[in-house]
Every structure is written in structure tokens, then in C-alpha cells.
Tab-separated table of C-alpha atoms in Angstrom:
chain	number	residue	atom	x	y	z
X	1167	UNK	CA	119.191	64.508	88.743
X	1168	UNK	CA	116.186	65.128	91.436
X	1169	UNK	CA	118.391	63.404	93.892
X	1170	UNK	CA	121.277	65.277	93.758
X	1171	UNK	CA	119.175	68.472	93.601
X	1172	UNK	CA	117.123	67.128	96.855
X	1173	UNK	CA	120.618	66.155	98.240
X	1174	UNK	CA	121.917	70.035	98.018
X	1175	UNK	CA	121.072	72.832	100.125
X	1176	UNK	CA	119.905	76.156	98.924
X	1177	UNK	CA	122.151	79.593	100.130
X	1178	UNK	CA	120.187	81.224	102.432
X	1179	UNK	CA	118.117	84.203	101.353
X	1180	UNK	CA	118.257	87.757	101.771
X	1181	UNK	CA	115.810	89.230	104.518
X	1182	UNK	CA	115.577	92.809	105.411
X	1183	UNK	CA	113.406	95.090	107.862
X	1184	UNK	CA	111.270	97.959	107.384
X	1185	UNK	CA	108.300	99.897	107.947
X	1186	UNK	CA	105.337	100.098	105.272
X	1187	UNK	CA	105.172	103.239	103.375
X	1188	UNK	CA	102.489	102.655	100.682
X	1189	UNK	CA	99.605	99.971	100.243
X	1190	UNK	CA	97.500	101.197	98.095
X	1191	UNK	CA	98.326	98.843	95.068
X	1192	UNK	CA	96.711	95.085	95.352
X	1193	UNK	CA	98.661	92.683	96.476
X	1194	UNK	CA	102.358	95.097	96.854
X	1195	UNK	CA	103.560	96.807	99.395
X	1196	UNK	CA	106.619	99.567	99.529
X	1197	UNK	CA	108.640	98.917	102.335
X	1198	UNK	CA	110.938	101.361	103.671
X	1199	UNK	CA	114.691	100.153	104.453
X	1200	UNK	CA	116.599	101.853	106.508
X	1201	UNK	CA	120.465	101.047	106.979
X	1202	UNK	CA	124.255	102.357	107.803
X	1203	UNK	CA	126.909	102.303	105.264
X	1204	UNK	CA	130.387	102.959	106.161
X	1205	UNK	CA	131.965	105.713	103.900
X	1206	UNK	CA	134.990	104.179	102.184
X	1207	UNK	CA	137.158	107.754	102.081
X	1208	UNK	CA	136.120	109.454	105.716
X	1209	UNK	CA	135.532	106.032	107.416
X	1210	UNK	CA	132.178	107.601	108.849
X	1211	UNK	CA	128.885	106.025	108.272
X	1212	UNK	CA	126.188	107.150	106.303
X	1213	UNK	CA	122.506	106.762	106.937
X	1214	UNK	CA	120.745	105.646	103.678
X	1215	UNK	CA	117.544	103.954	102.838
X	1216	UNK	CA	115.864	101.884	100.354
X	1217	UNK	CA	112.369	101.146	98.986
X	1218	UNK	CA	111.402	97.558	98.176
X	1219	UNK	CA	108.349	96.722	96.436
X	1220	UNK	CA	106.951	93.733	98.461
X	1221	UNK	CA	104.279	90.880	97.043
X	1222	UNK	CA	101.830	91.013	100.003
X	1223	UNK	CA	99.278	87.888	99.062
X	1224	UNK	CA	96.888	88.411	101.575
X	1225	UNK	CA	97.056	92.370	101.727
X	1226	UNK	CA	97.503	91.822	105.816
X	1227	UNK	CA	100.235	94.912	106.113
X	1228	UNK	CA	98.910	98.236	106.275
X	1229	UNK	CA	100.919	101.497	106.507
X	1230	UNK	CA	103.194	102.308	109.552
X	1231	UNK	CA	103.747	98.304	109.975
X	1232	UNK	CA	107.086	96.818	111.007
X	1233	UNK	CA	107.781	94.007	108.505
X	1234	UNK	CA	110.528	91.402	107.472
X	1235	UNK	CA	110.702	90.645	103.972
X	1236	UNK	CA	112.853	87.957	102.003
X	1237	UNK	CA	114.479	88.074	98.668
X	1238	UNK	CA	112.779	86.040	96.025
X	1239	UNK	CA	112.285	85.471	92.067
X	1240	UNK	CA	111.240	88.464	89.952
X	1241	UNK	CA	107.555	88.240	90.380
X	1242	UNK	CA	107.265	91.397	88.223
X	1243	UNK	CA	109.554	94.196	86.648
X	1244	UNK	CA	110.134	95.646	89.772
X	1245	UNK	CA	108.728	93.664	93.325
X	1246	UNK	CA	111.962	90.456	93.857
X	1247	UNK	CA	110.759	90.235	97.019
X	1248	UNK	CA	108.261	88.651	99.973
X	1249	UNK	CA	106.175	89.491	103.215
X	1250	UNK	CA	107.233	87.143	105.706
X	1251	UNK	CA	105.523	88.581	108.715
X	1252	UNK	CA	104.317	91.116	110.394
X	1253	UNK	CA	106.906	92.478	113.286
X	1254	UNK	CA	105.048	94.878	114.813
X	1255	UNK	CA	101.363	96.578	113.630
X	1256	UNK	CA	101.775	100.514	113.661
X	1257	UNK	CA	100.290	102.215	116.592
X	1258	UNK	CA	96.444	103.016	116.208
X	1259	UNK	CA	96.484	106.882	116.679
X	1260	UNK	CA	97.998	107.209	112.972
């Protein structure tokens, strides 16, 4: 059985971009999402956004970071997903 599950490949997961809104909790972050969704009656597309809850081991994002995060298992009721890096730090003048 470990061979045939070494054999497969897992799907590829879910990563999204945003900018940090909150870390004041230990260990999460609240990343913003921003995205377009194309309006299924008028055809026009529709700014909307998203806030992730993000498990941040090593507390390195602060607010006003660029980030890219990945989908992963429910660590609790409400962060599913990951820091992978850091994109961009947010300017210093904030």
C-alpha cells in the first residue's frame, strides 16, 4: 500500500495572493484576497475580496506585506491555509 501511495502524485494545491491585514494573533495572519468574478447575468466583472486566516509559524509577516499562501489541512476551525513566502515587505513609512 506505501508503494502505490509513493507511486501517485498529489493534485496540486490551491495558492492565492494578498496583502496582510491583521497580525496581532500568535502564529495567524489575515490575509486580504483580492479577485475578479465575472457576473453570470450582465457578463461584467465584479471586484470582490476574501479574508483567509493564515498559520504563520515563525510570525515573519507583518501588516501591509505581500504574501502567497497555499491551501492546506484544517489546522483549526477556521485558518486551512499556509504562509509560503513573503512577496514583497510593505513600504516602511506605514
Amino acid at each position: 500500500m506505501a508503494e502505490q501511495a509513493a507511486g501517485q502524485k498529489r493534485k496540486q494545491r490551491k495558492r492565492r495572493e494578498g496583502v496582510v491585514v491583521s497580525d496581532s494573533s500568535d502564529k495567524t495572519i489575515k490575509v486580504m484576497h483580492s479577485f475578479l468574478q465575472k457576473s453570470a447575468k450582465y457578463g461584467k466583472y465584479i471586484r470582490r475580496r476574501a479574508t483567509l486566516h493564515v498559520h504563520d509559524e515563525n510570525n515573519e509577516a507583518q501588516v501591509g506585506d505581500r504574501v502567497e499562501v497555499m491551501a492546506c489541512r484544517p489546522i483549526s476551525k477556521q485558518k486551512s491555509w499556509r504562509l509560503m513566502r513573503v512577496i514583497a515587505k510593505a513600504p516602511k513609512g506605514r
